[in-house]
Amino acid sequence: MIDLKPLTIGPILGYVTDRSARIFGRGEYVPSPHILPVNLGVQSYQLFESSWGAARFREKGSSEFNLPQFFKLNPNADMSGVVTFENLKPDTHYEYEIGWFIGETEPEIGVSINWSGAIKQHFKSGTNNGQEPRSFVYGACRYMQRLAPGIWRYGEDGDKTFGTILKQIEDGLAIDALLMVGDQIYADDNFTEVTDQDLTVERYFDRYRNTFGQPAIRQLMGQVPTYMTLDDHEILDNWPKDAGDRQWTLIYPAAIQAYETYQLSHSPLFASPDIDEEERHTGEWGYCRLWYQFQDGCCDFFALDCRTERELGDTPETRAMLGSRQMEALKKWLCDGSGRIKFVITSVPFFPDKLSGGGLDQDKWGGFLKQRTELLDLIFERDLKRVVFLAGDVACGMSAEVYCPEKPDFKVVSVISSGLFWPFTHRAAKHFQMNGKLATLSSHQYELVHCGPVVSIDHFTRINANLDGLIVEMFSSTGRPCGRKIHEF
């Protein structure tokens, strides 16, 4: 008999399609009585017991679960793993149970399992209708401060927003996805006090465990498909500005290992079982990257990596936010002719520009004019429609549009939602260029219109999307409506 224990972190419901669902779960490090033999030529390191996750699912209303699935919990991934449920039906409600146990080998089929300790959750599979309207919630910047080992500040305060989102779901406002677009953790608090000995992956794992272990966010991520991308605080403030050898050799590898474990392992970055075997080993699947694409109903999403591929040249022509391969993939995706809404998830705002020191903030897209111009000119020249940029980062919320007098039907939409929890000063309209000509290197003139109003409190954003347009609604951390705009296509 296997007695399952409840997960210590998770479950996190990640990439969901009409046929499959990915779920992340973490167990716990359990010290092993064994040590590495001295004759291996290495010093003695603590070993840990081999552990497994177990999960099963059933269609809601069914009396029988599918056969249990087992997945290895990896000590290099903070004793976590990912299980994939396959052969789902579209638009169908499912229940699932998930837990973990200690075991040397994967159990045989038919082994007796006690599921009483497992976590019980539910989800809905995706639609197979490529024009189906979607409703999703998104935001960024959930601050939580580590004061000392095991002592954290702003845990319950920061979890309030996610509790409010859960309350909306309970009240009948369905959510098809949750997007978290950067600064899910703040790994760089108290950084000046950190020694090289502290710069291990455990420092980053510890932040994820405490942030993702809060009750409301845990409950929310266990039942709503959750998609994430990183910003600077997953690594270090304003990364990679001022990064030297110490930062690249000690900080970056640890930060990315933890990011891949907690944010990417359950994402669409890895080919789903729906992708045929030949495609899984060709094209974009064949090399290391942190950006990814997915589709849900009438919405196509491209989650950018706006941090780890930057080139910080001395002139606008030599500065790049995206690597060449990512940029080409983005352009190809924009031009694929799907007819759906193209949501570009960019951790830093595409526009309006944040002001800094009498000019544009060089950390945002206003500091990378060559590539911003390339994208706007591509949209202009190919007459692309329904392009929307989703951003966080700047501790406020708003939406805006760019148009071009040369082509009256040209329109690009930008939405910013930052401050899921930010206990410091929020930014206001005075911190941004809210009208006039958008800075580019283009021969075309792109004008800012319909900017604001700016929401300068903790909030989250709900976007109701269909092929005719968007309804953008912003809510305070307690659920009070604080902004609503319609953007027609």
PDB file of C-alpha atoms in Angstrom, residues 136-387:
ATOM      1  CA  PHE A 136      -8.380  35.677 -18.935  1.00  0.00           C
ATOM      2  CA  VAL A 137      -6.838  37.421 -15.941  1.00  0.00           C
ATOM      3  CA  TYR A 138      -3.335  38.788 -15.918  1.00  0.00           C
ATOM      4  CA  GLY A 139      -0.938  40.839 -13.854  1.00  0.00           C
ATOM      5  CA  ALA A 140       2.661  41.222 -12.718  1.00  0.00           C
ATOM      6  CA  CYS A 141       4.849  42.198  -9.772  1.00  0.00           C
ATOM      7  CA  ARG A 142       3.892  40.244  -6.669  1.00  0.00           C
ATOM      8  CA  TYR A 143       6.290  41.545  -4.020  1.00  0.00           C
ATOM      9  CA  MET A 144       7.280  39.455  -1.010  1.00  0.00           C
ATOM     10  CA  GLN A 145      10.279  40.334   1.132  1.00  0.00           C
ATOM     11  CA  ARG A 146      12.627  37.971   2.940  1.00  0.00           C
ATOM     12  CA  LEU A 147      13.713  39.629   6.187  1.00  0.00           C
ATOM     13  CA  ALA A 148      15.771  36.700   7.499  1.00  0.00           C
ATOM     14  CA  PRO A 149      15.916  32.925   6.974  1.00  0.00           C
ATOM     15  CA  GLY A 150      12.358  31.686   7.412  1.00  0.00           C
ATOM     16  CA  ILE A 151      10.972  35.166   8.128  1.00  0.00           C
ATOM     17  CA  TRP A 152       8.939  36.795   5.347  1.00  0.00           C
ATOM     18  CA  ARG A 153       7.038  40.039   5.021  1.00  0.00           C
ATOM     19  CA  TYR A 154       3.882  40.699   2.985  1.00  0.00           C
ATOM     20  CA  GLY A 155       2.832  37.050   2.638  1.00  0.00           C
ATOM     21  CA  GLU A 156      -0.859  37.407   3.500  1.00  0.00           C
ATOM     22  CA  ASP A 157      -1.060  40.933   2.062  1.00  0.00           C
ATOM     23  CA  GLY A 158       0.278  39.773  -1.281  1.00  0.00           C
ATOM     24  CA  ASP A 159      -2.048  36.773  -1.409  1.00  0.00           C
ATOM     25  CA  LYS A 160      -5.150  38.968  -1.088  1.00  0.00           C
ATOM     26  CA  THR A 161      -5.333  39.721  -4.818  1.00  0.00           C
ATOM     27  CA  PHE A 162      -5.386  36.031  -5.721  1.00  0.00           C
ATOM     28  CA  GLY A 163      -8.125  35.436  -3.159  1.00  0.00           C
ATOM     29  CA  THR A 164     -10.190  38.111  -4.893  1.00  0.00           C
ATOM     30  CA  ILE A 165      -9.720  36.402  -8.270  1.00  0.00           C
ATOM     31  CA  LEU A 166     -10.884  33.128  -6.694  1.00  0.00           C
ATOM     32  CA  LYS A 167     -13.952  34.915  -5.325  1.00  0.00           C
ATOM     33  CA  GLN A 168     -14.835  36.143  -8.828  1.00  0.00           C
ATOM     34  CA  ILE A 169     -14.619  32.553 -10.082  1.00  0.00           C
ATOM     35  CA  GLU A 170     -16.845  31.357  -7.236  1.00  0.00           C
ATOM     36  CA  ASP A 171     -19.330  34.095  -8.164  1.00  0.00           C
ATOM     37  CA  GLY A 172     -19.588  32.738 -11.705  1.00  0.00           C
ATOM     38  CA  LEU A 173     -17.020  34.816 -13.629  1.00  0.00           C
ATOM     39  CA  ALA A 174     -15.197  32.088 -15.532  1.00  0.00           C
ATOM     40  CA  ILE A 175     -11.484  32.421 -16.289  1.00  0.00           C
ATOM     41  CA  ASP A 176      -9.886  30.559 -19.177  1.00  0.00           C
ATOM     42  CA  ALA A 177      -6.282  31.391 -18.210  1.00  0.00           C
ATOM     43  CA  LEU A 178      -4.086  33.196 -15.692  1.00  0.00           C
ATOM     44  CA  LEU A 179      -1.095  35.083 -17.126  1.00  0.00           C
ATOM     45  CA  MET A 180       1.715  36.185 -14.807  1.00  0.00           C
ATOM     46  CA  VAL A 181       3.969  38.398 -16.884  1.00  0.00           C
ATOM     47  CA  GLY A 182       7.034  39.001 -14.739  1.00  0.00           C
ATOM     48  CA  ASP A 183       8.406  39.554 -11.245  1.00  0.00           C
ATOM     49  CA  GLN A 184       6.572  36.563  -9.811  1.00  0.00           C
ATOM     50  CA  ILE A 185       9.332  36.585  -7.175  1.00  0.00           C
ATOM     51  CA  TYR A 186      11.713  39.265  -5.914  1.00  0.00           C
ATOM     52  CA  ALA A 187      14.971  37.360  -5.569  1.00  0.00           C
ATOM     53  CA  ASP A 188      17.091  40.500  -5.223  1.00  0.00           C
ATOM     54  CA  ASP A 189      15.753  41.966  -1.972  1.00  0.00           C
ATOM     55  CA  ASN A 190      18.491  42.672   0.618  1.00  0.00           C
ATOM     56  CA  PHE A 191      20.951  41.868  -2.154  1.00  0.00           C
ATOM     57  CA  THR A 192      23.792  44.050  -0.901  1.00  0.00           C
ATOM     58  CA  GLU A 193      24.000  41.807   2.162  1.00  0.00           C
ATOM     59  CA  VAL A 194      24.377  38.616   0.120  1.00  0.00           C
ATOM     60  CA  THR A 195      27.724  36.819   0.015  1.00  0.00           C
ATOM     61  CA  ASP A 196      28.937  34.547  -2.766  1.00  0.00           C
ATOM     62  CA  GLN A 197      28.191  31.556  -0.531  1.00  0.00           C
ATOM     63  CA  ASP A 198      24.505  32.582  -0.508  1.00  0.00           C
ATOM     64  CA  LEU A 199      24.252  32.714  -4.300  1.00  0.00           C
ATOM     65  CA  THR A 200      23.049  29.166  -4.796  1.00  0.00           C
ATOM     66  CA  VAL A 201      19.946  27.845  -6.480  1.00  0.00           C
ATOM     67  CA  GLU A 202      18.537  27.175  -3.002  1.00  0.00           C
ATOM     68  CA  ARG A 203      18.229  30.962  -2.507  1.00  0.00           C
ATOM     69  CA  TYR A 204      15.913  31.109  -5.520  1.00  0.00           C
ATOM     70  CA  PHE A 205      14.054  27.881  -4.736  1.00  0.00           C
ATOM     71  CA  ASP A 206      13.332  29.295  -1.266  1.00  0.00           C
ATOM     72  CA  ARG A 207      11.634  32.352  -2.770  1.00  0.00           C
ATOM     73  CA  TYR A 208       9.469  30.277  -5.072  1.00  0.00           C
ATOM     74  CA  ARG A 209       8.431  27.945  -2.262  1.00  0.00           C
ATOM     75  CA  ASN A 210       7.325  30.830  -0.071  1.00  0.00           C
ATOM     76  CA  THR A 211       5.654  32.856  -2.834  1.00  0.00           C
ATOM     77  CA  PHE A 212       3.858  29.970  -4.564  1.00  0.00           C
ATOM     78  CA  GLY A 213       3.072  28.337  -1.225  1.00  0.00           C
ATOM     79  CA  GLN A 214       0.568  30.998  -0.129  1.00  0.00           C
ATOM     80  CA  PRO A 215      -2.951  29.508   0.107  1.00  0.00           C
ATOM     81  CA  ALA A 216      -4.937  31.629  -2.366  1.00  0.00           C
ATOM     82  CA  ILE A 217      -2.403  31.580  -5.195  1.00  0.00           C
ATOM     83  CA  ARG A 218      -2.003  27.829  -4.683  1.00  0.00           C
ATOM     84  CA  GLN A 219      -5.720  27.261  -4.966  1.00  0.00           C
ATOM     85  CA  LEU A 220      -5.973  29.506  -8.035  1.00  0.00           C
ATOM     86  CA  MET A 221      -3.045  27.997  -9.932  1.00  0.00           C
ATOM     87  CA  GLY A 222      -4.342  24.499  -9.218  1.00  0.00           C
ATOM     88  CA  GLN A 223      -7.553  25.038 -11.183  1.00  0.00           C
ATOM     89  CA  VAL A 224      -6.838  27.721 -13.836  1.00  0.00           C
ATOM     90  CA  PRO A 225      -4.317  27.186 -16.681  1.00  0.00           C
ATOM     91  CA  THR A 226      -1.347  29.333 -15.641  1.00  0.00           C
ATOM     92  CA  TYR A 227       1.284  30.809 -17.969  1.00  0.00           C
ATOM     93  CA  MET A 228       4.336  32.778 -16.838  1.00  0.00           C
ATOM     94  CA  THR A 229       7.305  34.679 -18.180  1.00  0.00           C
ATOM     95  CA  LEU A 230      10.208  36.279 -16.351  1.00  0.00           C
ATOM     96  CA  ASP A 231      11.285  39.855 -15.782  1.00  0.00           C
ATOM     97  CA  ASP A 232      14.343  41.239 -14.027  1.00  0.00           C
ATOM     98  CA  HIS A 233      13.524  40.410 -10.394  1.00  0.00           C
ATOM     99  CA  GLU A 234      13.564  36.694 -11.156  1.00  0.00           C
ATOM    100  CA  ILE A 235      17.303  37.343 -11.594  1.00  0.00           C
ATOM    101  CA  LEU A 236      18.484  40.802 -10.469  1.00  0.00           C
ATOM    102  CA  ASP A 237      17.078  44.338 -10.756  1.00  0.00           C
ATOM    103  CA  ASN A 238      17.338  45.760 -14.309  1.00  0.00           C
ATOM    104  CA  TRP A 239      19.026  42.607 -15.591  1.00  0.00           C
ATOM    105  CA  PRO A 240      21.439  42.457 -17.448  1.00  0.00           C
ATOM    106  CA  LYS A 241      22.473  46.090 -16.851  1.00  0.00           C
ATOM    107  CA  ASP A 242      25.734  46.306 -14.881  1.00  0.00           C
ATOM    108  CA  ALA A 243      26.069  42.502 -14.790  1.00  0.00           C
ATOM    109  CA  GLY A 244      29.698  41.450 -14.363  1.00  0.00           C
ATOM    110  CA  ASP A 245      31.499  38.125 -14.031  1.00  0.00           C
ATOM    111  CA  ARG A 246      30.116  37.488 -10.538  1.00  0.00           C
ATOM    112  CA  GLN A 247      26.549  38.015 -11.696  1.00  0.00           C
ATOM    113  CA  TRP A 248      26.913  35.885 -14.837  1.00  0.00           C
ATOM    114  CA  THR A 249      28.736  32.984 -13.182  1.00  0.00           C
ATOM    115  CA  LEU A 250      26.954  32.834  -9.814  1.00  0.00           C
ATOM    116  CA  ILE A 251      23.583  34.564 -10.013  1.00  0.00           C
ATOM    117  CA  TYR A 252      22.349  33.853 -13.528  1.00  0.00           C
ATOM    118  CA  PRO A 253      22.708  30.023 -13.619  1.00  0.00           C
ATOM    119  CA  ALA A 254      21.023  29.647 -10.231  1.00  0.00           C
ATOM    120  CA  ALA A 255      18.195  32.027 -11.130  1.00  0.00           C
ATOM    121  CA  ILE A 256      17.459  30.352 -14.460  1.00  0.00           C
ATOM    122  CA  GLN A 257      17.524  26.842 -12.979  1.00  0.00           C
ATOM    123  CA  ALA A 258      14.911  27.915 -10.435  1.00  0.00           C
ATOM    124  CA  TYR A 259      12.898  29.789 -13.094  1.00  0.00           C
ATOM    125  CA  GLU A 260      12.834  26.762 -15.379  1.00  0.00           C
ATOM    126  CA  THR A 261      11.772  24.579 -12.462  1.00  0.00           C
ATOM    127  CA  TYR A 262       8.891  26.659 -11.143  1.00  0.00           C
ATOM    128  CA  GLN A 263       7.715  28.705 -14.134  1.00  0.00           C
ATOM    129  CA  LEU A 264       8.679  26.917 -17.352  1.00  0.00           C
ATOM    130  CA  SER A 265       8.478  23.193 -16.563  1.00  0.00           C
ATOM    131  CA  HIS A 266       4.677  23.165 -16.933  1.00  0.00           C
ATOM    132  CA  SER A 267       4.566  25.679 -19.817  1.00  0.00           C
ATOM    133  CA  PRO A 268       4.084  25.306 -23.596  1.00  0.00           C
ATOM    134  CA  LEU A 269       7.873  25.689 -23.993  1.00  0.00           C
ATOM    135  CA  PHE A 270       8.144  21.913 -24.236  1.00  0.00           C
ATOM    136  CA  ALA A 271       6.335  20.160 -27.069  1.00  0.00           C
ATOM    137  CA  SER A 272       2.977  18.791 -25.969  1.00  0.00           C
ATOM    138  CA  PRO A 273       1.889  15.195 -26.634  1.00  0.00           C
ATOM    139  CA  ASP A 274      -0.405  16.665 -29.300  1.00  0.00           C
ATOM    140  CA  ILE A 275       2.679  17.491 -31.443  1.00  0.00           C
ATOM    141  CA  ASP A 276       3.700  14.639 -33.726  1.00  0.00           C
ATOM    142  CA  GLU A 277       7.056  12.951 -33.152  1.00  0.00           C
ATOM    143  CA  GLU A 278       8.800  14.406 -36.210  1.00  0.00           C
ATOM    144  CA  GLU A 279       7.845  17.991 -35.336  1.00  0.00           C
ATOM    145  CA  ARG A 280       8.975  17.511 -31.720  1.00  0.00           C
ATOM    146  CA  HIS A 281      12.585  17.141 -32.901  1.00  0.00           C
ATOM    147  CA  THR A 282      12.683  19.871 -35.543  1.00  0.00           C
ATOM    148  CA  GLY A 283      12.358  23.635 -35.795  1.00  0.00           C
ATOM    149  CA  GLU A 284      11.967  25.648 -32.624  1.00  0.00           C
ATOM    150  CA  TRP A 285      11.844  22.581 -30.360  1.00  0.00           C
ATOM    151  CA  GLY A 286      15.455  21.721 -31.133  1.00  0.00           C
ATOM    152  CA  TYR A 287      17.386  24.322 -29.129  1.00  0.00           C
ATOM    153  CA  CYS A 288      17.480  26.082 -25.765  1.00  0.00           C
ATOM    154  CA  ARG A 289      15.220  29.114 -25.309  1.00  0.00           C
ATOM    155  CA  LEU A 290      12.907  30.685 -22.751  1.00  0.00           C
ATOM    156  CA  TRP A 291      10.153  32.077 -25.036  1.00  0.00           C
ATOM    157  CA  TYR A 292       7.136  30.122 -26.238  1.00  0.00           C
ATOM    158  CA  GLN A 293       3.801  30.263 -28.072  1.00  0.00           C
ATOM    159  CA  PHE A 294       0.355  28.800 -27.486  1.00  0.00           C
ATOM    160  CA  GLN A 295      -3.214  29.176 -28.719  1.00  0.00           C
ATOM    161  CA  ASP A 296      -6.513  29.249 -26.841  1.00  0.00           C
ATOM    162  CA  GLY A 297      -9.787  29.864 -28.655  1.00  0.00           C
ATOM    163  CA  CYS A 298      -9.682  33.144 -30.597  1.00  0.00           C
ATOM    164  CA  CYS A 299      -6.358  34.094 -28.973  1.00  0.00           C
ATOM    165  CA  ASP A 300      -2.796  33.376 -30.082  1.00  0.00           C
ATOM    166  CA  PHE A 301      -0.136  34.109 -27.451  1.00  0.00           C
ATOM    167  CA  PHE A 302       3.615  34.660 -27.812  1.00  0.00           C
ATOM    168  CA  ALA A 303       5.378  34.909 -24.434  1.00  0.00           C
ATOM    169  CA  LEU A 304       8.602  36.832 -25.028  1.00  0.00           C
ATOM    170  CA  ASP A 305      11.887  36.510 -23.182  1.00  0.00           C
ATOM    171  CA  CYS A 306      12.680  40.210 -22.759  1.00  0.00           C
ATOM    172  CA  ARG A 307      15.614  39.786 -20.350  1.00  0.00           C
ATOM    173  CA  THR A 308      18.142  37.086 -21.144  1.00  0.00           C
ATOM    174  CA  GLU A 309      18.863  37.855 -24.827  1.00  0.00           C
ATOM    175  CA  ARG A 310      19.439  41.620 -24.568  1.00  0.00           C
ATOM    176  CA  GLU A 311      22.285  43.364 -26.375  1.00  0.00           C
ATOM    177  CA  LEU A 312      23.098  46.649 -24.620  1.00  0.00           C
ATOM    178  CA  GLY A 313      24.864  48.582 -27.366  1.00  0.00           C
ATOM    179  CA  ASP A 314      25.851  52.243 -27.255  1.00  0.00           C
ATOM    180  CA  THR A 315      23.514  53.400 -30.041  1.00  0.00           C
ATOM    181  CA  PRO A 316      19.849  52.715 -30.867  1.00  0.00           C
ATOM    182  CA  GLU A 317      20.967  50.661 -33.865  1.00  0.00           C
ATOM    183  CA  THR A 318      23.092  48.331 -31.726  1.00  0.00           C
ATOM    184  CA  ARG A 319      20.638  47.750 -28.871  1.00  0.00           C
ATOM    185  CA  ALA A 320      18.396  44.683 -29.026  1.00  0.00           C
ATOM    186  CA  MET A 321      15.850  43.327 -26.571  1.00  0.00           C
ATOM    187  CA  LEU A 322      15.298  40.044 -28.412  1.00  0.00           C
ATOM    188  CA  GLY A 323      17.829  37.696 -29.939  1.00  0.00           C
ATOM    189  CA  SER A 324      17.692  37.287 -33.714  1.00  0.00           C
ATOM    190  CA  ARG A 325      16.062  33.864 -33.591  1.00  0.00           C
ATOM    191  CA  GLN A 326      13.365  35.017 -31.176  1.00  0.00           C
ATOM    192  CA  MET A 327      12.731  38.125 -33.283  1.00  0.00           C
ATOM    193  CA  GLU A 328      12.339  36.101 -36.468  1.00  0.00           C
ATOM    194  CA  ALA A 329      10.027  33.626 -34.738  1.00  0.00           C
ATOM    195  CA  LEU A 330       7.890  36.522 -33.468  1.00  0.00           C
ATOM    196  CA  LYS A 331       7.630  38.055 -36.945  1.00  0.00           C
ATOM    197  CA  LYS A 332       6.739  34.702 -38.504  1.00  0.00           C
ATOM    198  CA  TRP A 333       4.057  34.156 -35.864  1.00  0.00           C
ATOM    199  CA  LEU A 334       2.589  37.652 -36.385  1.00  0.00           C
ATOM    200  CA  CYS A 335       2.320  36.987 -40.115  1.00  0.00           C
ATOM    201  CA  ASP A 336       0.953  33.431 -39.996  1.00  0.00           C
ATOM    202  CA  GLY A 337      -2.523  34.497 -41.160  1.00  0.00           C
ATOM    203  CA  SER A 338      -4.448  32.778 -38.359  1.00  0.00           C
ATOM    204  CA  GLY A 339      -6.990  35.608 -38.168  1.00  0.00           C
ATOM    205  CA  ARG A 340      -6.983  35.333 -34.385  1.00  0.00           C
ATOM    206  CA  ILE A 341      -5.981  38.002 -31.866  1.00  0.00           C
ATOM    207  CA  LYS A 342      -2.200  38.188 -31.506  1.00  0.00           C
ATOM    208  CA  PHE A 343      -1.336  38.747 -27.845  1.00  0.00           C
ATOM    209  CA  VAL A 344       2.371  39.501 -27.388  1.00  0.00           C
ATOM    210  CA  ILE A 345       3.329  38.957 -23.738  1.00  0.00           C
ATOM    211  CA  THR A 346       6.191  41.329 -23.017  1.00  0.00           C
ATOM    212  CA  SER A 347       7.321  41.791 -19.430  1.00  0.00           C
ATOM    213  CA  VAL A 348       8.211  45.468 -20.053  1.00  0.00           C
ATOM    214  CA  PRO A 349       5.822  47.954 -21.745  1.00  0.00           C
ATOM    215  CA  PHE A 350       5.884  48.246 -25.538  1.00  0.00           C
ATOM    216  CA  PHE A 351       4.191  51.645 -25.160  1.00  0.00           C
ATOM    217  CA  PRO A 352       3.469  54.190 -23.678  1.00  0.00           C
ATOM    218  CA  ASP A 353       7.045  55.021 -22.781  1.00  0.00           C
ATOM    219  CA  LYS A 354       8.064  55.486 -19.183  1.00  0.00           C
ATOM    220  CA  LEU A 355      10.034  58.689 -18.647  1.00  0.00           C
ATOM    221  CA  SER A 356      13.348  58.769 -16.802  1.00  0.00           C
ATOM    222  CA  GLY A 357      15.862  61.570 -16.264  1.00  0.00           C
ATOM    223  CA  GLY A 358      14.338  63.815 -18.910  1.00  0.00           C
ATOM    224  CA  GLY A 359      14.299  61.045 -21.543  1.00  0.00           C
ATOM    225  CA  LEU A 360      12.912  57.570 -22.122  1.00  0.00           C
ATOM    226  CA  ASP A 361      13.556  54.741 -19.669  1.00  0.00           C
ATOM    227  CA  GLN A 362      16.221  52.678 -21.432  1.00  0.00           C
ATOM    228  CA  ASP A 363      15.145  49.485 -19.661  1.00  0.00           C
ATOM    229  CA  LYS A 364      11.808  49.375 -21.546  1.00  0.00           C
ATOM    230  CA  TRP A 365      11.032  49.163 -25.273  1.00  0.00           C
ATOM    231  CA  GLY A 366      11.692  52.904 -25.557  1.00  0.00           C
ATOM    232  CA  GLY A 367      15.353  52.009 -25.050  1.00  0.00           C
ATOM    233  CA  PHE A 368      15.305  49.496 -27.921  1.00  0.00           C
ATOM    234  CA  LEU A 369      13.991  51.609 -30.780  1.00  0.00           C
ATOM    235  CA  LYS A 370      15.407  49.530 -33.629  1.00  0.00           C
ATOM    236  CA  GLN A 371      13.389  46.447 -32.770  1.00  0.00           C
ATOM    237  CA  ARG A 372      10.283  48.406 -31.771  1.00  0.00           C
ATOM    238  CA  THR A 373      10.434  50.090 -35.164  1.00  0.00           C
ATOM    239  CA  GLU A 374      10.859  46.734 -36.935  1.00  0.00           C
ATOM    240  CA  LEU A 375       7.721  45.368 -35.299  1.00  0.00           C
ATOM    241  CA  LEU A 376       5.563  48.456 -35.888  1.00  0.00           C
ATOM    242  CA  ASP A 377       6.693  48.730 -39.500  1.00  0.00           C
ATOM    243  CA  LEU A 378       5.970  45.020 -40.032  1.00  0.00           C
ATOM    244  CA  ILE A 379       2.434  45.494 -38.688  1.00  0.00           C
ATOM    245  CA  PHE A 380       2.025  48.592 -40.902  1.00  0.00           C
ATOM    246  CA  GLU A 381       3.444  47.104 -44.111  1.00  0.00           C
ATOM    247  CA  ARG A 382       1.717  43.709 -43.815  1.00  0.00           C
ATOM    248  CA  ASP A 383      -1.538  45.367 -42.757  1.00  0.00           C
ATOM    249  CA  LEU A 384      -1.743  43.122 -39.689  1.00  0.00           C
ATOM    250  CA  LYS A 385      -4.836  43.373 -37.492  1.00  0.00           C
ATOM    251  CA  ARG A 386      -5.707  42.463 -33.906  1.00  0.00           C
ATOM    252  CA  VAL A 387      -2.216  42.903 -32.424  1.00  0.00           C
TER     253      VAL A 387
END
